[in-house]
Amino acid sequence: MQRDLPKFFKVLAAPSFRTQLSLPPIISEKLNMVVKEGRIGVKLISRRGMWEVDIHKSKNGSGFSFTCNGWEGFVDEHDLQLGDFLVFEHMGNLIFKVTLFDPTCCEKGFPRKLKVCNGMKHEKLDDQKRDNNKNRRLRQSSGRRDPTKKHQFSSTMKRYNILDNTPYLYLPSAFCKANGLVPQKAKVTLKGPSGEEHQGSLMVYDRQQDGCIHTRAWSGFVASNNLKVGDTCIFKLRDTAGSGSDVIEFDVDVQPAAS
């Protein structure tokens, strides 16, 4: 299919968007001409990467929807919320460029650089690589292995870590690997100097790549601890063995930036 589908947008106005999102009637009509079976795979490309998502035809054949096979992952990775709206532009061959806006009518902020991970593109910033190298040098300069060190890492705050809209934090790949954080989506709890605990989601893409804390946990932590660019956070993994908890918990020390 060439670029014969008009650009369209969808407002996320009902909670059901997390599992499916219906397409406008005119888009469904055009798709119905080329989709002979009840399902077809498409690709969604955003500033955050590329996702393969299924489009399903409704039982009565009157419309199409993005559905759970791939769509839920797209929703989670972009922290989509009620009131967000998405603009879809068909680039040809059932590949859609997606631009995402939040309820303030501003485009949602994400990292600027793309990195390929297991055939999936994820965005990455060179600043985080420098943090990883810094952590590696600190481990190498210690002269001997401290078993407690594998349970902690440090990160110096950059602008993208404390964005007002969608701040996020990467966990070093060496830390994920050393602590058995396998590819998964898990719950995470952060407790800093303010004494408040913040819970949200942690994504680990691959043990050779970094993990990522985003959404409410990190946003709330940034606000309650008044983090600024240049502050250094030291994340210490709590020992929850035997507790039966499936939440990954961190105590976090904050060293303010030199004034």
Short mmCIF file of C-alpha atoms in Angstrom, two decimals:
data_model
loop_
_atom_site.label_atom_id
_atom_site.label_comp_id
_atom_site.label_asym_id
_atom_site.label_seq_id
_atom_site.Cartn_x
_atom_site.Cartn_y
_atom_site.Cartn_z
CA MET A 1 0.00 0.00 0.00
CA GLN A 2 1.46 3.36 -1.04
CA ARG A 3 0.91 6.69 0.69
CA ASP A 4 -2.81 6.79 -0.05
CA LEU A 5 -4.06 6.96 3.53
CA PRO A 6 -4.76 10.45 4.90
CA LYS A 7 -3.07 11.70 8.03
CA PHE A 8 -5.33 11.23 11.06
CA PHE A 9 -5.35 11.73 14.83
CA LYS A 10 -6.85 9.95 17.81
CA VAL A 11 -7.64 11.41 21.24
CA LEU A 12 -7.26 8.92 24.12
CA ALA A 13 -10.65 9.59 25.69
CA ALA A 14 -11.53 6.19 27.24
CA PRO A 15 -9.54 3.77 29.45
CA SER A 16 -9.99 1.03 26.84
CA PHE A 17 -7.22 2.66 24.75
CA ARG A 18 -4.70 0.60 26.74
CA THR A 19 -5.79 -2.61 25.01
CA GLN A 20 -7.21 -1.36 21.72
CA LEU A 21 -7.62 1.82 19.70
CA SER A 22 -10.16 2.02 16.88
CA LEU A 23 -9.24 3.64 13.57
CA PRO A 24 -11.36 6.33 11.86
CA PRO A 25 -14.03 4.98 9.46
CA ILE A 26 -12.34 6.34 6.33
CA ILE A 27 -9.08 4.62 7.29
CA SER A 28 -10.92 1.37 7.96
CA GLU A 29 -12.66 1.60 4.57
CA LYS A 30 -9.34 1.95 2.75
CA LEU A 31 -7.73 -0.85 4.77
CA ASN A 32 -10.69 -3.09 4.02
CA MET A 33 -9.77 -2.94 0.33
CA VAL A 34 -6.33 -4.48 0.91
CA VAL A 35 -6.71 -6.56 4.10
CA LYS A 36 -8.27 -9.86 3.12
CA GLU A 37 -7.85 -11.59 6.48
CA GLY A 38 -9.04 -10.45 9.88
CA ARG A 39 -5.62 -9.28 11.03
CA ILE A 40 -2.55 -7.58 9.59
CA GLY A 41 0.71 -6.32 11.07
CA VAL A 42 1.79 -2.69 10.74
CA LYS A 43 4.76 -0.71 12.03
CA LEU A 44 4.52 2.37 14.24
CA ILE A 45 7.53 4.70 14.31
CA SER A 46 7.93 7.40 16.95
CA ARG A 47 10.82 9.40 18.36
CA ARG A 48 11.24 6.51 20.79
CA GLY A 49 11.67 3.75 18.24
CA MET A 50 9.72 1.28 16.11
CA TRP A 51 7.02 -1.20 17.15
CA GLU A 52 5.26 -3.96 15.26
CA VAL A 53 1.56 -3.80 16.08
CA ASP A 54 -1.44 -5.83 14.89
CA ILE A 55 -4.52 -4.29 13.34
CA HIS A 56 -7.64 -6.43 13.77
CA LYS A 57 -10.89 -6.23 11.84
CA SER A 58 -14.03 -6.07 13.98
CA LYS A 59 -16.31 -9.12 14.02
CA ASN A 60 -18.92 -7.38 11.88
CA GLY A 61 -16.19 -6.27 9.47
CA SER A 62 -17.06 -2.58 9.81
CA GLY A 63 -13.83 -1.27 11.28
CA PHE A 64 -10.23 -1.85 12.32
CA SER A 65 -8.40 -1.34 15.63
CA PHE A 66 -4.87 -1.45 16.97
CA THR A 67 -4.97 -4.35 19.43
CA CYS A 68 -3.07 -5.90 22.32
CA ASN A 69 -0.52 -7.74 20.17
CA GLY A 70 2.13 -5.00 20.16
CA TRP A 71 -0.19 -2.12 21.01
CA GLU A 72 0.06 -2.55 24.81
CA GLY A 73 3.85 -2.37 24.55
CA PHE A 74 3.58 0.85 22.53
CA VAL A 75 1.24 2.31 25.17
CA ASP A 76 3.56 1.39 28.06
CA GLU A 77 6.76 2.59 26.40
CA HIS A 78 5.25 5.99 25.64
CA ASP A 79 3.47 6.30 29.02
CA LEU A 80 0.21 7.11 27.24
CA GLN A 81 -2.47 8.63 29.45
CA LEU A 82 -6.08 9.75 29.11
CA GLY A 83 -6.15 13.10 27.32
CA ASP A 84 -3.07 12.42 25.18
CA PHE A 85 -3.59 12.56 21.43
CA LEU A 86 -1.68 10.88 18.66
CA VAL A 87 -1.16 11.99 15.06
CA PHE A 88 -0.64 9.15 12.55
CA GLU A 89 0.97 9.68 9.15
CA HIS A 90 1.11 6.77 6.70
CA MET A 91 4.58 6.53 5.15
CA GLY A 92 3.68 3.68 2.77
CA ASN A 93 3.72 -0.13 3.13
CA LEU A 94 1.64 0.06 6.31
CA ILE A 95 4.31 2.02 8.18
CA PHE A 96 2.93 4.87 10.29
CA LYS A 97 4.87 7.76 11.76
CA VAL A 98 3.30 8.66 15.13
CA THR A 99 3.64 12.04 16.84
CA LEU A 100 2.43 12.15 20.44
CA PHE A 101 1.02 15.12 22.37
CA ASP A 102 -0.04 15.45 26.00
CA PRO A 103 -3.09 17.35 27.35
CA THR A 104 -1.09 20.63 27.37
CA CYS A 105 -1.09 20.38 23.54
CA CYS A 106 2.72 20.05 23.57
CA GLU A 107 4.62 17.18 22.00
CA LYS A 108 5.71 14.56 24.52
CA GLY A 109 9.45 14.60 25.19
CA PHE A 110 11.65 11.54 24.62
CA PRO A 111 15.39 10.92 24.13
CA ARG A 112 16.82 12.13 20.86
CA LYS A 113 19.08 9.28 19.71
CA LEU A 114 18.01 5.85 18.48
CA LYS A 115 19.74 2.61 19.34
CA VAL A 116 18.90 -0.81 17.89
CA CYS A 117 18.23 -3.50 20.50
CA ASN A 118 17.13 -7.01 19.47
CA GLY A 119 15.72 -5.67 16.21
CA MET A 120 13.85 -2.93 18.09
CA LYS A 121 15.01 0.66 18.08
CA HIS A 122 15.28 2.39 21.46
CA GLU A 123 16.45 5.91 22.02
CA LYS A 124 19.61 6.59 23.90
CA LEU A 125 21.75 9.56 24.96
CA ASP A 126 25.53 9.69 24.88
CA ASP A 127 25.54 11.26 28.36
CA GLN A 128 24.37 7.96 29.83
CA LYS A 129 27.27 6.14 28.19
CA ARG A 130 29.61 8.50 30.00
CA ASP A 131 27.88 7.66 33.29
CA ASN A 132 28.34 3.95 32.55
CA ASN A 133 32.04 4.51 31.80
CA LYS A 134 32.42 6.51 35.01
CA ASN A 135 30.86 3.68 37.04
CA ARG A 136 33.16 1.18 35.31
CA ARG A 137 36.28 3.24 36.09
CA LEU A 138 35.24 3.56 39.73
CA ARG A 139 34.92 -0.23 39.99
CA GLN A 140 38.28 -0.79 38.31
CA SER A 141 40.10 1.76 40.47
CA SER A 142 38.95 0.17 43.73
CA GLY A 143 41.80 -2.40 43.50
CA ARG A 144 39.61 -5.16 44.90
CA ARG A 145 36.01 -6.16 44.55
CA ASP A 146 33.55 -4.88 47.10
CA PRO A 147 30.53 -7.24 47.03
CA THR A 148 28.23 -4.39 48.01
CA LYS A 149 29.17 -2.32 44.97
CA LYS A 150 27.36 -4.55 42.51
CA HIS A 151 24.12 -3.59 44.28
CA GLN A 152 24.51 0.12 43.64
CA PHE A 153 25.25 2.63 40.89
CA SER A 154 25.47 6.40 40.59
CA SER A 155 24.09 8.83 38.02
CA THR A 156 24.70 12.55 37.60
CA MET A 157 21.54 14.36 36.64
CA LYS A 158 21.25 15.71 33.10
CA ARG A 159 18.54 17.91 31.67
CA TYR A 160 16.57 14.95 30.30
CA ASN A 161 16.55 13.34 33.79
CA ILE A 162 14.49 16.17 35.27
CA LEU A 163 12.19 17.24 32.44
CA ASP A 164 8.94 18.72 33.74
CA ASN A 165 6.86 16.55 31.41
CA THR A 166 8.35 13.06 31.09
CA PRO A 167 11.66 12.66 32.93
CA TYR A 168 13.40 9.30 32.81
CA LEU A 169 16.53 7.56 34.09
CA TYR A 170 18.63 4.76 32.61
CA LEU A 171 20.14 2.00 34.76
CA PRO A 172 23.65 0.91 33.66
CA SER A 173 23.74 -2.37 31.75
CA ALA A 174 26.49 -3.71 34.06
CA PHE A 175 24.20 -3.13 37.07
CA CYS A 176 21.25 -4.88 35.38
CA LYS A 177 23.42 -7.84 34.46
CA ALA A 178 25.12 -8.13 37.88
CA ASN A 179 21.78 -8.17 39.68
CA GLY A 180 19.95 -10.53 37.36
CA LEU A 181 17.50 -7.97 36.01
CA VAL A 182 16.36 -9.96 33.00
CA PRO A 183 14.31 -8.44 30.16
CA GLN A 184 11.03 -7.57 31.82
CA LYS A 185 8.65 -4.88 32.93
CA ALA A 186 8.67 -4.72 36.73
CA LYS A 187 7.52 -2.50 39.56
CA VAL A 188 10.12 -0.26 41.17
CA THR A 189 10.13 1.75 44.41
CA LEU A 190 12.45 4.70 45.05
CA LYS A 191 13.08 6.27 48.48
CA GLY A 192 15.28 9.34 48.77
CA PRO A 193 16.25 11.99 51.33
CA SER A 194 12.69 13.33 51.44
CA GLY A 195 11.57 10.05 53.01
CA GLU A 196 8.77 9.62 50.49
CA GLU A 197 8.47 6.39 48.52
CA HIS A 198 7.57 6.50 44.84
CA GLN A 199 6.41 3.45 42.90
CA GLY A 200 6.19 3.02 39.15
CA SER A 201 7.56 0.89 36.33
CA LEU A 202 11.01 -0.32 35.35
CA MET A 203 11.75 -1.58 31.84
CA VAL A 204 14.74 -3.87 31.23
CA TYR A 205 15.14 -4.41 27.49
CA ASP A 206 18.10 -6.82 27.50
CA ARG A 207 20.84 -7.61 30.01
CA GLN A 208 23.37 -6.31 27.48
CA GLN A 209 21.50 -2.99 27.36
CA ASP A 210 20.32 -0.52 29.98
CA GLY A 211 17.13 -0.54 31.99
CA CYS A 212 14.90 2.50 32.23
CA ILE A 213 12.84 4.01 35.07
CA HIS A 214 10.11 6.29 33.86
CA THR A 215 6.51 7.41 34.51
CA ARG A 216 5.28 8.21 38.02
CA ALA A 217 8.09 6.72 40.11
CA TRP A 218 10.88 8.82 38.67
CA SER A 219 8.78 11.94 38.10
CA GLY A 220 7.60 11.92 41.73
CA PHE A 221 11.11 11.23 43.02
CA VAL A 222 12.54 14.18 41.05
CA ALA A 223 9.89 16.55 42.43
CA SER A 224 9.93 15.44 46.07
CA ASN A 225 13.74 15.57 46.28
CA ASN A 226 14.05 18.79 44.27
CA LEU A 227 16.67 17.34 41.93
CA LYS A 228 18.70 19.69 39.76
CA VAL A 229 21.10 19.30 36.86
CA GLY A 230 24.50 18.27 38.24
CA ASP A 231 23.17 16.51 41.36
CA THR A 232 24.52 12.97 41.80
CA CYS A 233 22.18 10.18 42.86
CA ILE A 234 23.54 6.96 44.37
CA PHE A 235 21.06 4.11 44.00
CA LYS A 236 21.36 1.25 46.51
CA LEU A 237 19.37 -1.89 45.84
CA ARG A 238 17.54 -3.19 48.90
CA ASP A 239 17.84 -6.85 49.82
CA THR A 240 14.29 -8.15 49.51
CA ALA A 241 15.22 -11.85 49.33
CA GLY A 242 12.68 -13.99 51.16
CA SER A 243 10.17 -11.17 51.45
CA GLY A 244 7.96 -12.52 48.68
CA SER A 245 7.91 -9.06 47.10
CA ASP A 246 8.21 -8.71 43.32
CA VAL A 247 9.01 -4.99 43.61
CA ILE A 248 12.57 -3.80 42.93
CA GLU A 249 13.39 -1.32 45.72
CA PHE A 250 16.08 1.36 45.90
CA ASP A 251 17.29 3.66 48.64
CA VAL A 252 18.78 6.73 47.02
CA ASP A 253 21.35 9.19 48.40
CA VAL A 254 21.57 12.58 46.72
CA GLN A 255 24.77 14.64 46.55
CA PRO A 256 23.97 18.21 45.46
CA ALA A 257 25.93 19.72 42.60
CA ALA A 258 28.82 21.96 43.57
CA SER A 259 27.66 25.57 43.57
#
